[in-house]
Each structure stands twice: as C-alpha cells, then as structure tokens.
Tab-separated table of C-alpha atoms and ligand atoms in Angstrom:
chain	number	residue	atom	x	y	z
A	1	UNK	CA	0.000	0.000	0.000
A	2	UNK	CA	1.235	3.289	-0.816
A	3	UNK	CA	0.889	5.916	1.714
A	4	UNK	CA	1.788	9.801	2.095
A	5	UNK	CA	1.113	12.724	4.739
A	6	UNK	CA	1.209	15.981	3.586
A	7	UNK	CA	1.731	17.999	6.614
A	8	UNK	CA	1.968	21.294	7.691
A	9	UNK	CA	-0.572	22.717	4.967
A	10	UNK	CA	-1.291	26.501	5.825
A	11	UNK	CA	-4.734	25.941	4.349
A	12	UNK	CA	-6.386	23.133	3.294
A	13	UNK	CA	-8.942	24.203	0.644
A	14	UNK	CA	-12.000	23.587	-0.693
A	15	UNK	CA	-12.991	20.248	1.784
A	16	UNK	CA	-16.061	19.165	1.100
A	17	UNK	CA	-18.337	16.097	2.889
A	18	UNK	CA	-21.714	17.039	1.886
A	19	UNK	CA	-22.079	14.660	-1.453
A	20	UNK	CA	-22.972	17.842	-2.691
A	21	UNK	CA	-22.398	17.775	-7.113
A	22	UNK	CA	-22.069	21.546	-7.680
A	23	UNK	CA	-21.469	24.924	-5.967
A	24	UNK	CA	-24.721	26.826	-7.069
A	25	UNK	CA	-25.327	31.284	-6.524
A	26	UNK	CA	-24.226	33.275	-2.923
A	27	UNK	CA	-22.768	29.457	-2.142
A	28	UNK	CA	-19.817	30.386	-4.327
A	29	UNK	CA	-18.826	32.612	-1.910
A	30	UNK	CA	-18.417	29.982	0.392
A	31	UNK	CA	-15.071	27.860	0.606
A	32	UNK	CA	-14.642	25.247	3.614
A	33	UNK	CA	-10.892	25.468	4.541
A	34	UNK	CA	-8.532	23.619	7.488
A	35	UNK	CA	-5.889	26.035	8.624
A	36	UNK	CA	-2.494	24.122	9.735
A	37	UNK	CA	-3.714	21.249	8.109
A	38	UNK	CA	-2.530	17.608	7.183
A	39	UNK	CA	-3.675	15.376	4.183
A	40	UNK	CA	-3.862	11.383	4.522
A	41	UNK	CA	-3.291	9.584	0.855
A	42	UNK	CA	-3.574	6.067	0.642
A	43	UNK	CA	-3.314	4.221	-2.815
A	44	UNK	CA	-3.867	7.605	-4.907
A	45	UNK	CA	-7.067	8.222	-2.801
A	46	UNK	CA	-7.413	11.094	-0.092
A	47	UNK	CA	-8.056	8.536	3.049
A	48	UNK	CA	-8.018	11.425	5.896
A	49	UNK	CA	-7.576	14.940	6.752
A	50	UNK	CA	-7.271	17.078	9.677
A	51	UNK	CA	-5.523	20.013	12.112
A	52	UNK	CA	-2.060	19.415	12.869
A	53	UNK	CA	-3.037	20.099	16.516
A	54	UNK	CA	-4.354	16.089	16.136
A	55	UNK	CA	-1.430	14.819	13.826
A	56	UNK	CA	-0.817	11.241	15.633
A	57	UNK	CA	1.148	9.134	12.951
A	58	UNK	CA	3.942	6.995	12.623
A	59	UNK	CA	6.032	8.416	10.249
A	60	UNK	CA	8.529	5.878	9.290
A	61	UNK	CA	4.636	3.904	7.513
A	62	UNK	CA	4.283	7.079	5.286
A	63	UNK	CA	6.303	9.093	2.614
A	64	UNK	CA	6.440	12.921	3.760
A	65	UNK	CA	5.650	15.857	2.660
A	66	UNK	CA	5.836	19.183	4.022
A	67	UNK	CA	4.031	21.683	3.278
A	68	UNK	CA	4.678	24.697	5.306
A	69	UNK	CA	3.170	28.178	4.300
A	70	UNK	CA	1.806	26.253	1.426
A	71	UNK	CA	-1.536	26.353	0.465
A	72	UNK	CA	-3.745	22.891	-0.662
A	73	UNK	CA	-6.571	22.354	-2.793
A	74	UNK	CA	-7.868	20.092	-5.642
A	75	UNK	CA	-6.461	20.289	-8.730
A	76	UNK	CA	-8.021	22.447	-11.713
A	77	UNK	CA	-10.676	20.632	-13.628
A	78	UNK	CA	-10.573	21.938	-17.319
A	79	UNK	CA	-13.851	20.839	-18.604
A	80	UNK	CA	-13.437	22.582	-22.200
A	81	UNK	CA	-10.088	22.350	-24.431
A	82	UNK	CA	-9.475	21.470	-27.845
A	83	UNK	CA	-5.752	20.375	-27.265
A	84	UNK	CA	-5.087	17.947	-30.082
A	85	UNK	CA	-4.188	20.266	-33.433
A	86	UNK	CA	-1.403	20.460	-35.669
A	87	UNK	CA	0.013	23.345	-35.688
A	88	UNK	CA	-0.102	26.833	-33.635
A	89	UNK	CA	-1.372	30.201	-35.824
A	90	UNK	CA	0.728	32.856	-34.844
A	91	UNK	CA	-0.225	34.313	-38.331
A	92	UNK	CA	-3.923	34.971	-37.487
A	93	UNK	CA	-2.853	36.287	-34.374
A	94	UNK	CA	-0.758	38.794	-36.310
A	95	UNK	CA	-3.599	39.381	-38.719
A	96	UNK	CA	-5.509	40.328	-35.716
A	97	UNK	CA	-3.265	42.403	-34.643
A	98	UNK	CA	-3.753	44.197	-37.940
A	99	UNK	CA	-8.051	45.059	-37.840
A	100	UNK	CA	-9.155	41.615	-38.511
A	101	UNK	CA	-11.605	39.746	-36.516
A	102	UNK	CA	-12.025	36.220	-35.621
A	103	UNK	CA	-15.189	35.996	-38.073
A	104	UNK	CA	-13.143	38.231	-40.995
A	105	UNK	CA	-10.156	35.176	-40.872
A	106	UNK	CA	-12.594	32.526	-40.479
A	107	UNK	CA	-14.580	33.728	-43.730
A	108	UNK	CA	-10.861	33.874	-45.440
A	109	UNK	CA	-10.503	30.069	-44.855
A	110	UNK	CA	-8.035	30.805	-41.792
A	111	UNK	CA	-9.270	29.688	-38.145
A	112	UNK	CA	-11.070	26.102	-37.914
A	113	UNK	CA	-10.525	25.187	-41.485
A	114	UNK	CA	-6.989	26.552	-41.468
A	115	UNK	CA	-6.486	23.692	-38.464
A	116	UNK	CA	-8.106	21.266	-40.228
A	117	UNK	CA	-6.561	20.998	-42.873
A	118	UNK	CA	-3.145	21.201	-40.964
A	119	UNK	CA	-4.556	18.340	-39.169
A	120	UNK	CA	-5.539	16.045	-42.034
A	121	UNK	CA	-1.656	16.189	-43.733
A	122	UNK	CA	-0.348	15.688	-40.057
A	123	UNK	CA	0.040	11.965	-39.171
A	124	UNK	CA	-1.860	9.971	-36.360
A	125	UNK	CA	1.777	9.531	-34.152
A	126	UNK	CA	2.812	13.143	-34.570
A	127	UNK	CA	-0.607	15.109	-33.072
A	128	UNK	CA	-0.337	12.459	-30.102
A	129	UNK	CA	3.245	13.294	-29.413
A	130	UNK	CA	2.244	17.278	-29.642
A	131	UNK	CA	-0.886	16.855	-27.893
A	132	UNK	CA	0.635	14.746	-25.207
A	133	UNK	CA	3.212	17.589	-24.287
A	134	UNK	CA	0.453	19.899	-24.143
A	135	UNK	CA	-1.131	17.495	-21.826
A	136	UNK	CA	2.023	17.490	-19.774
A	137	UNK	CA	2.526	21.277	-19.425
A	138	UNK	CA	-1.372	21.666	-18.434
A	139	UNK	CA	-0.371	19.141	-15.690
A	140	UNK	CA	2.310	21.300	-14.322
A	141	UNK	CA	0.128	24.259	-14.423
A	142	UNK	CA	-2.116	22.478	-11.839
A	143	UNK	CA	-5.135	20.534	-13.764
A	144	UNK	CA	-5.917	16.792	-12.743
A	145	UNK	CA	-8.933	16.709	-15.062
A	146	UNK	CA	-9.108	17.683	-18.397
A	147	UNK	CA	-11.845	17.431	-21.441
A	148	UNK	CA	-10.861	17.277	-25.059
A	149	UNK	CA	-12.636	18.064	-27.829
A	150	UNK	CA	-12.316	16.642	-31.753
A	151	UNK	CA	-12.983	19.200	-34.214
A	152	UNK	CA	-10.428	19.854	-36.541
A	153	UNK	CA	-10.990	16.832	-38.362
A	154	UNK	CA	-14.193	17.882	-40.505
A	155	UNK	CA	-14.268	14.902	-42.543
A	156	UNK	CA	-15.448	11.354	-40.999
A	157	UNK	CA	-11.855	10.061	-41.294
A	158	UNK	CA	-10.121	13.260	-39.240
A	159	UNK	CA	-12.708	13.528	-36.979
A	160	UNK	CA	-11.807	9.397	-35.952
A	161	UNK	CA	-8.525	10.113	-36.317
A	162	UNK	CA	-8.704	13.156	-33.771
A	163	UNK	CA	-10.566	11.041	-31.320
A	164	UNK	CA	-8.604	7.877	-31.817
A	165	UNK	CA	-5.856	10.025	-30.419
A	166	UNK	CA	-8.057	11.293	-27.320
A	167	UNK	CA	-8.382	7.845	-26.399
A	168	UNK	CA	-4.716	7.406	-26.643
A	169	UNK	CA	-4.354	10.276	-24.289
A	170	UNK	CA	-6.620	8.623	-22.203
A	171	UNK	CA	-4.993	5.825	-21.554
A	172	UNK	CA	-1.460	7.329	-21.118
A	173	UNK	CA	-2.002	10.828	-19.625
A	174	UNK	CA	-2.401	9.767	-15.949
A	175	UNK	CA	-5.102	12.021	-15.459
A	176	UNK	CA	-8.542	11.365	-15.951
A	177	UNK	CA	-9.829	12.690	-19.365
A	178	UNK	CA	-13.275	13.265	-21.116
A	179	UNK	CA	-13.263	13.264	-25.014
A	180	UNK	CA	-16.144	15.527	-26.649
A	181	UNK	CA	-17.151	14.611	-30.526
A	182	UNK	CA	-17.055	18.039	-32.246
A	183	UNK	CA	-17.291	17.644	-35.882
A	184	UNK	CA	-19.877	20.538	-36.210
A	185	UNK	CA	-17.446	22.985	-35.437
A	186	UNK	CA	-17.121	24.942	-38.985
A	187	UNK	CA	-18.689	24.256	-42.224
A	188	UNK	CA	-16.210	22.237	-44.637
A	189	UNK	CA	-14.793	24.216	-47.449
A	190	UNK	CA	-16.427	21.709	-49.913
A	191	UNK	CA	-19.883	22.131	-48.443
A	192	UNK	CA	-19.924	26.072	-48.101
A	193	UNK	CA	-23.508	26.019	-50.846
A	194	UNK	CA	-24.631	23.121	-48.864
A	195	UNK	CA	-24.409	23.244	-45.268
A	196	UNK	CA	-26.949	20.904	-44.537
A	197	UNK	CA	-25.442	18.234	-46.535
A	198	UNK	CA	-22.702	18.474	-43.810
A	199	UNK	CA	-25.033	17.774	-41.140
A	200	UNK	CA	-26.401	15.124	-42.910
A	201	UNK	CA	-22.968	13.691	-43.173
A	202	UNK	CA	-22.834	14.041	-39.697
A	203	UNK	CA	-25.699	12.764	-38.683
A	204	UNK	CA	-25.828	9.548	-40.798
A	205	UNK	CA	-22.661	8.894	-41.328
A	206	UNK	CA	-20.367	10.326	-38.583
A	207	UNK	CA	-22.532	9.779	-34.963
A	208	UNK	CA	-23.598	5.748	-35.731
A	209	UNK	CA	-19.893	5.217	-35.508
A	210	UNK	CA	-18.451	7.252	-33.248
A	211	UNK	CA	-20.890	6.025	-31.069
A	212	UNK	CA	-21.120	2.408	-31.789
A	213	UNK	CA	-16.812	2.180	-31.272
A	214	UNK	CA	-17.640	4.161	-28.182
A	215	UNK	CA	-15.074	6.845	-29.123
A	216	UNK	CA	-16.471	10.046	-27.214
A	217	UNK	CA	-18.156	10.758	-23.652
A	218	UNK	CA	-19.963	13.760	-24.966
A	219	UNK	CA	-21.345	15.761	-28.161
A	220	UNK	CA	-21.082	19.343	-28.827
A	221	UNK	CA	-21.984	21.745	-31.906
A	222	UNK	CA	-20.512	25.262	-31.991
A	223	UNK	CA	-24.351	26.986	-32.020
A	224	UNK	CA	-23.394	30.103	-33.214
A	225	UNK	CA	-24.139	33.153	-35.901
A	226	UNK	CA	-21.964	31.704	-39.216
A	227	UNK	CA	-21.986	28.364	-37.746
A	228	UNK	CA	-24.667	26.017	-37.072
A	229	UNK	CA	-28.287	27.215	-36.570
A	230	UNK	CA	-30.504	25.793	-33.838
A	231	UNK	CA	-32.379	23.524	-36.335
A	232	UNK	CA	-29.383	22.326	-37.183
A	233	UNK	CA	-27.945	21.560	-33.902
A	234	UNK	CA	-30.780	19.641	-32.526
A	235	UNK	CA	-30.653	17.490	-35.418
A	236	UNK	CA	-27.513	16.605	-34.213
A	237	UNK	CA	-27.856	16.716	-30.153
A	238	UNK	CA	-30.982	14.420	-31.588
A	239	UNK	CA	-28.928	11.931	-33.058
A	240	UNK	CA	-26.419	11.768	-30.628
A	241	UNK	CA	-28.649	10.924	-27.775
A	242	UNK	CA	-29.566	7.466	-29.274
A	243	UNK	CA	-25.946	7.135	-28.380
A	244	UNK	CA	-26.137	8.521	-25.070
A	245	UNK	CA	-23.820	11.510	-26.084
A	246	UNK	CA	-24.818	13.685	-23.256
A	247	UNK	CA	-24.570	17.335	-25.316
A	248	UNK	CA	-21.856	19.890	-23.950
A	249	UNK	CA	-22.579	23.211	-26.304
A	250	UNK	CA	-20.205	25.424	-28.114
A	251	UNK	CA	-22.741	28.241	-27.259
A	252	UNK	CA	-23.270	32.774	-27.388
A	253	UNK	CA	-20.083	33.678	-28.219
A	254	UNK	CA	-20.424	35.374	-31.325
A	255	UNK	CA	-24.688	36.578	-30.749
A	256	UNK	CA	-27.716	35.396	-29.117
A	257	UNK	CA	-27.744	32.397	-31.373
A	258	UNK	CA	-30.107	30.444	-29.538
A	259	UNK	CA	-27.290	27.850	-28.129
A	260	UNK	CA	-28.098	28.049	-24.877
A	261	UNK	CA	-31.788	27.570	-24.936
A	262	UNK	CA	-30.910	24.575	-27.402
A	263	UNK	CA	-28.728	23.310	-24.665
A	264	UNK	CA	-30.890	23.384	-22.112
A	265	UNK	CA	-33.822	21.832	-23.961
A	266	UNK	CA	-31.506	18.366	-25.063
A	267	UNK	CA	-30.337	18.142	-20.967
A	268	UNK	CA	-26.967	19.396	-21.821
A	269	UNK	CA	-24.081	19.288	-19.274
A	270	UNK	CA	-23.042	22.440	-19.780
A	271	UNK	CA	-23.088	25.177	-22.220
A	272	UNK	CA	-19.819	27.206	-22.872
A	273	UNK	CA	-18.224	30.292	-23.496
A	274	UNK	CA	-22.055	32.629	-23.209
A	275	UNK	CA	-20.387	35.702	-24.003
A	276	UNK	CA	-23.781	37.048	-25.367
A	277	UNK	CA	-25.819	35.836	-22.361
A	278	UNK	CA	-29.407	37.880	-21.238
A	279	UNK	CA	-31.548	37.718	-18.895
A	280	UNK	CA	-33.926	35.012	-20.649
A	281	UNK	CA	-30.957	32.674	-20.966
A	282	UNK	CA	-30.203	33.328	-17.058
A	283	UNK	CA	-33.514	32.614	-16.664
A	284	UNK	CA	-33.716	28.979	-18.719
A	285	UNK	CA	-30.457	28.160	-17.036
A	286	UNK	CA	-31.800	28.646	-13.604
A	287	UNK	CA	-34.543	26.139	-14.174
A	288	UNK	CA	-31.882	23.630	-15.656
A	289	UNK	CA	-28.904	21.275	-14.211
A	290	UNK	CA	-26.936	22.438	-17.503
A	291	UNK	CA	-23.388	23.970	-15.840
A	292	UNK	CA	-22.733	27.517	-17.743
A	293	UNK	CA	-18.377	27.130	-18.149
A	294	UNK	CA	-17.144	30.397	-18.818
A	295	UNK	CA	-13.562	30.965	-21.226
A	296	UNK	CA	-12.075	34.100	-20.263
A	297	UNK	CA	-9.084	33.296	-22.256
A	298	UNK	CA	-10.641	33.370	-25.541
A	299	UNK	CA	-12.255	36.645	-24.497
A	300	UNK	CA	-8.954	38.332	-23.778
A	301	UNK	CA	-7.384	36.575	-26.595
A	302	UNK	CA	-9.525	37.863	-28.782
A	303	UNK	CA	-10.421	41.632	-27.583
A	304	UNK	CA	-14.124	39.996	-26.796
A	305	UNK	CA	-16.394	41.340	-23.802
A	306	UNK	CA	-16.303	38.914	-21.048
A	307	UNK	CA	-19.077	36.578	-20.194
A	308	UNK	CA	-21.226	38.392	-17.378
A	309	UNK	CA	-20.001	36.061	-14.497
A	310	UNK	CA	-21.156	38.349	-11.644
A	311	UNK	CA	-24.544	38.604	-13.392
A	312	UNK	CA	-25.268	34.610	-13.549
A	313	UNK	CA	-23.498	33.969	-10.152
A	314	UNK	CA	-25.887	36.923	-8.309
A	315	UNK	CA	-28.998	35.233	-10.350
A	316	UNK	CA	-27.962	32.425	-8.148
A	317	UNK	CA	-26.562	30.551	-10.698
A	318	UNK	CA	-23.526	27.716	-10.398
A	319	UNK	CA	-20.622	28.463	-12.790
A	320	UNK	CA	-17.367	26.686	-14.451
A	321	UNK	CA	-14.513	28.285	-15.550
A	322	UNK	CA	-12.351	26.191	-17.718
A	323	UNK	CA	-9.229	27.742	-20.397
A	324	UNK	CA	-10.920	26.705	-24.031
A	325	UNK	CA	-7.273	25.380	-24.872
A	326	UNK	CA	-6.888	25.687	-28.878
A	327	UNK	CA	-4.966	27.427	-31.618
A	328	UNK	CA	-7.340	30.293	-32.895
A	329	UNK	CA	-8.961	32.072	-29.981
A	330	UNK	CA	-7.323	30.922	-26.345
A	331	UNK	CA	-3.699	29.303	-27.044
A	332	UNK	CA	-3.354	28.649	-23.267
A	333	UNK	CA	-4.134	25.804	-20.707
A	334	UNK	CA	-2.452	28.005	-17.947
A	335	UNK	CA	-5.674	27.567	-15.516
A	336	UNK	CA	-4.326	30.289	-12.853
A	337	UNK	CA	-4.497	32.833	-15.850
A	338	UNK	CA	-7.724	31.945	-16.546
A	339	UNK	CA	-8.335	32.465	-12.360
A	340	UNK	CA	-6.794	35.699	-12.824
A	341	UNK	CA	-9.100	36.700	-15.420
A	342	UNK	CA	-12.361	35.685	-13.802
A	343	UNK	CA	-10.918	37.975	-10.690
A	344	UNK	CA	-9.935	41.095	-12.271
A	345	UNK	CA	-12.351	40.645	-15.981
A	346	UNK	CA	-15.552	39.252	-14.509
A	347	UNK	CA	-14.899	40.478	-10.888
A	348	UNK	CA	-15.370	36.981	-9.616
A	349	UNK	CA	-14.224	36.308	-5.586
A	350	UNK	CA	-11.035	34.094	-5.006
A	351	UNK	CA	-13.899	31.067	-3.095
A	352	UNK	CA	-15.953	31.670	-6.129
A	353	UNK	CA	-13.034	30.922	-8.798
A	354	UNK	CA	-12.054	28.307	-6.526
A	355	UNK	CA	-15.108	26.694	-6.459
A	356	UNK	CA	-15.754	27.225	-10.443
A	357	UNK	CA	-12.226	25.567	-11.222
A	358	UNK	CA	-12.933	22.884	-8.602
A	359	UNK	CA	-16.247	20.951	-8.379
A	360	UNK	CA	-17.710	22.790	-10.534
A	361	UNK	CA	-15.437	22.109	-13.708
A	362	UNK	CA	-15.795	18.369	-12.498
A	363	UNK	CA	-19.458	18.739	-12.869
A	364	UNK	CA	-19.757	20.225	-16.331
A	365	UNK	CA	-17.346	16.486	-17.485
A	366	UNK	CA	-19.184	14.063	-14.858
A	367	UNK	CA	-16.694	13.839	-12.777
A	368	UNK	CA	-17.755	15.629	-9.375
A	369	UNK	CA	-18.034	11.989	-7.640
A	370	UNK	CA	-14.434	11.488	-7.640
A	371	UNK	CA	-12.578	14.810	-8.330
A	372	UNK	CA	-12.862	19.008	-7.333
A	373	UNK	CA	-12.870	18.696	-3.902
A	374	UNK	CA	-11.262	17.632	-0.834
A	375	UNK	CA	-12.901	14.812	0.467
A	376	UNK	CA	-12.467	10.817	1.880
A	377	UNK	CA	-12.441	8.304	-0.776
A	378	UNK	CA	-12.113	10.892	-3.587
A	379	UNK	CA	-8.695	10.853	-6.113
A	380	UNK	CA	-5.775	12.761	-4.725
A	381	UNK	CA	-5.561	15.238	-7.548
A	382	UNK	CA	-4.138	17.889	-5.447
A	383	UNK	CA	-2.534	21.033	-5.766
A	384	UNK	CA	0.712	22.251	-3.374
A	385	UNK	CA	1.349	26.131	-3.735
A	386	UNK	CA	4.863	27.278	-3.332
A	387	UNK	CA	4.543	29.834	0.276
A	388	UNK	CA	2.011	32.526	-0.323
A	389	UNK	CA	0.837	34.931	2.410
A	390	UNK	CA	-3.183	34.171	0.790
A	391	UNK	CA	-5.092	32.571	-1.493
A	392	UNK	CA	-6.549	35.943	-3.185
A	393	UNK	CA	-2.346	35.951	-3.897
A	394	UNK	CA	-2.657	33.501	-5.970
A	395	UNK	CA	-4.711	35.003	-8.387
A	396	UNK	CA	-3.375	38.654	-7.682
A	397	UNK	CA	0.041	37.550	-8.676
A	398	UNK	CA	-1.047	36.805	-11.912
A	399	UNK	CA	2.458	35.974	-13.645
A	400	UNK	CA	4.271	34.568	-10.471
A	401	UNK	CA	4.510	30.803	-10.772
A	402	UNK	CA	3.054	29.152	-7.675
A	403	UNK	CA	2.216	25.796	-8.366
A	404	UNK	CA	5.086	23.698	-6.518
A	405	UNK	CA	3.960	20.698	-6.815
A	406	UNK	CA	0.531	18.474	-8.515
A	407	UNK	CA	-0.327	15.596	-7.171
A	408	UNK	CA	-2.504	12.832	-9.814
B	1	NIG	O1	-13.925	27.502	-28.382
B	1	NIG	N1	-15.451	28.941	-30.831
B	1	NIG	C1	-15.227	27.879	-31.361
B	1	NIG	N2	-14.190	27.083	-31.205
B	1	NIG	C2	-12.992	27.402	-30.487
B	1	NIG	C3	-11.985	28.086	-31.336
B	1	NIG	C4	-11.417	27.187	-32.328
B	1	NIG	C5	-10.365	27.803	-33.194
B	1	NIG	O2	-10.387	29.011	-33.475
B	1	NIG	O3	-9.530	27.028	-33.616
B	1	NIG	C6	-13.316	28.131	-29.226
B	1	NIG	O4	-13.015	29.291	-29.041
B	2	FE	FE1	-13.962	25.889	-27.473
C-alpha cells in the first residue's frame, strides 16, 4: 500500500463532505478550509484529513511531505479544451493584430478550417506526441482533469482520427480525461452552398460510428451566428442521444444564437463560453442542471467582452470556468491565468473561482463523484502552492509561478 502525509498545509482548501455535485449562486462565496492542516493519501485516494493540533502518525509507515506556508486544494478541472491540433497560428494572431476579426479570418478560410486541414496532412503519431506535451505542461500548471474536444478533423476520417488520439491520451495521460465529438465545429470548405449536406454527413454517417466504437463521452456543436443554426444543432444533439452523447454546447459567443436555450432543452451538461448571455438565458439556465463554463481566455485573446459572471453567479446561478485550450482564440491551458481573469475581468471572488475551477469544472465532465474537492475516498488530484501569504495571492500575482507541486 502506498501511503503519504502531507503535513503542515497553511490551508487546506476547498474540503467538502456534503455529497454535494455543484457549488450553485451566494454558495460560491463559500469555501470550507482547514488552517495548519494535514492530508492522509492512501493508494492515490485522499483517506483522511485534519488540524495538525491532532497529527498522531507513525512516520517511518508514510512518505512525507511538508508543506509549510503552502496552500492545498484540488487540482483544476478543465472541462473545455481542444488540445489535439497540428500546428499553432501565430499568423492569425498577427492578422488580428492588424483590424481583422475572428469571423473576418474565419470567412478567409483561416481559423477552424486553417487547423483542419493542418490536421488532415499531419500523421496519427505526430498530433499524439504534440498533444501529449500539451497534456504534460497543463499538468504542471495544476489541472488533474481535463476534457478534449475533436474538431479539426471535418471529414469522418479526421474527426476518428482526432478522437482515436483522445483515447490514446486517455490511456497514457495519468489524469482522468473526457473526449467531446465536435465535428460541427465549422462548415467544410467543400460544403460552403450546402451546409446541410454536412449535417447530414454528420448525422448519418459520422454519430452511428463514433458512437457504436464508443469513441467520445460527450457531443457538442458550436451553435453560433456563421456556424450552425438551432435547427441544425438539434438534429444533431438528436442523433447523438440514441448514443447517449450527453450534449456539452459550443454556445453565445459570437450573438444570441439560440445555443443556450438549445442546450438546455436536449439536458446538456453544460453550455460554454455565453459571451452574449441575457436575462432570458439566465432565466432557462436557472430552471436547468446544464453547468454555464465560462472561457475568459478566448475573451482576452480575442479583444471579446467577457461573459457576465457576476450577473449569472448573483442570479444564483452555479458556474465553471475552464481555459478553451486551442490554436485560434485561447492558445493557453495556464488555468491560474484563466483564475486571474475571472478575478480582475468578470470580478469573480477568489472562493468563487475556486469553487468554479474545482467541483464545478468536475461537474460540467461528470466527474464531481471522484474529483474538485477535498474529500475521503475521492482521487488525490491535489494542488501544493509554493509559500504565499493568501489565497486571493494567488490570483493577484497573476504571472508569479506558484504551483510547486501536482499531485494525480
Ligand atoms: O472555443 N469557438 C469555437 N471554437 C474554439 C476556437 C477554435 C479555433 O479558433 O480554432 C473556441 O473558441
Ligand atoms: Fe472551445
């Protein structure tokens, strides 16, 4: 049996016995902490907790850690990345930088299709061994959870291809890892006149296999103005379901498009990004279990305004925040940025950020029985800061490096 203490903890954060699934409204506000704590782990799993005041333990049974001035809490869940792609596009970025928008370079055949096609003359091996060390650095930046999205395949062949190396990750990452089937995330090139036709291809062709070989936890459509319209998306939320492809929307970033509602009415998990988010939407979400996840990084990647966290959270709403990891609008999986930008961006508190990157990114993969929080029997995916004087620091120091050390 393999057995640790960490000991010495300044704060233990974010513990958590209630069963509860999700951190909902004015509970955000609300994180339960130990102060000059210890942590029992036994066989990867947290066995124990409590005030050092109590610590009674044979060390010589246990490997040590200590963990003076250092802060610990569960590691980030990242419930929304599309980390396998071929190549970075530093060029659109520059192109931004010159007057164009995301929509103006996606219309040019840059952004999704640019990726794509990157992706189909890139072999299988090579976007495993690039995704994997995007994997890795995530990992050191503090997330023990991550979900990954295809996408950039667009043709039945890429899109399997793109999952095919999810699973891969899956199996080798040593974190636990959700894999989303995407393939309505831009209209093919060779089906601009005929956008339906993709969705049929979809549909027909694409869902019967990705579910029958079992190759994705969830579906998601990117619901948006120059997209796919709401017609189109429940055809394909429709079809997935017979697969039990619980839906996880691409939803409001670019317009009231709908995406949310649509969301909510096929008993999505969550719905991401919101950007353009009103009061009806609050409203449908409040009478749903669908988790909003917010992406501050593709907002201040791409000059957007921010999703109105404060807004939802005051409404009483629960909310995720998770780092929309990809090439065109949020090339980052740095998780304490994204922390940073829900404080000073979307004036979220450091409990509530805490909570959102906790339980309730676990939540919006379906995996809030066994990750984002501190409690017995749950995985030891735990964060060690290096000393801080806070927690707010942690956020407030928005370059400094503080993760020491991440525990899978
Ligand atoms: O979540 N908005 C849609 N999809 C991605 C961006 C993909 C890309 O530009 O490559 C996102 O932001
Ligand atoms: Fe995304």
């Amino acid at each position: 049996m393999q057995q640790m203490i960490i000991k010495n903890i300044r704060f233990l954060m974010q513990i958590d016995e209630s069963g509860r699934r999700r951190v909902c409204g004015e509970e955000m506000k609300r994180v339960s902490s130990l102060e000059d704590a210890y942590l029992v782990i036994r066989d990867g799993k947290i066995a124990a907790y409590g005030k050092m005041d109590d610590y009674r333990f044979d060390e010589t049974e246990y490997q040590i850690i200590d963990a003076t001035g250092r802060f610990v809490f569960p590691a980030f869940c990242d419930s929304h990345t599309h980390i396998v792609y071929a190549a970075s596009r530093e060029s659109e970025f520059v192109d931004k930088i010159n007057g164009l928008s995301y929509v103006e370079i996606a219309e040019r055949g840059g952004g999704i299709l640019n990726s794509a096609k990157r992706l189909h003359d890139t072999p299988e091996e090579e976007l495993c061994k690039q995704a994997m060390c995007r994997v890795r650095e995530c990992m050191g930046f503090g997330t023990g959870a991550l979900e990954i999205k295809s996408g950039y395949g667009l043709s039945l062949e890429d899109e399997l291809k793109m999952l095919r190396v999810i699973r891969r990750i899956k199996e080798e990452a040593g974190i636990a890892v959700r894999s989303t089937f995407l393939a309505a995330h831009a209209i093919p090139a060779e089906y601009k006149a005929n956008p339906d036709g993709y969705v049929d291809l979809i549909v027909k062709e694409m869902i019967p296999i990705v579910g029958k070989e079992d190759l994705a936890d969830y579906i998601d459509v990117f619901c948006d103005e120059g997209f796919f319209t709401v017609p189109q998306t429940e055809r394909i939320l429709e079809e997935g379901a017979k697969y039990g492809l619980i839906p996880k929307i691409h939803a409001n970033e670019l317009a009231l498009s709908g995406g949310i509602q649509v969301g909510v009415r096929h008993g999505a998990l969550s719905v991401d990004h919101l950007e353009h988010t009103g009061d009806a939407e609050i409203e449908e979400l409040l009478q749903s279990e669908t988790m909003p996840a917010l992406l501050p990084g593709a907002a201040f990647f791409l000059g957007m305004n921010y999703p109105p966290a404060r807004k939802m959270i005051d409404a009483g709403l629960s909310v995720a925040l998770a780092s929309d990891y990809n090439p065109g609008s949020s090339p980052s999986g740095n998780m304490k940025f994204v922390m940073s930008l829900a404080a000073i961006k979307m004036k979220m508190l450091p409990e509530e950020i805490l909570n959102a990157v906790t339980l309730n990114g676990a939540y919006a993969m379906g995996l809030e029985k066994e990750y984002g929080s501190i409690t017995v029997g749950k995985k030891a995916s735990v964060v060690i800061t290096k000393p801080m004087p806070s927690f707010a620091y942690f956020m407030y120091a928005y370059t400094s490096d503080l993760v020491e050390h991440v525990l899978f």
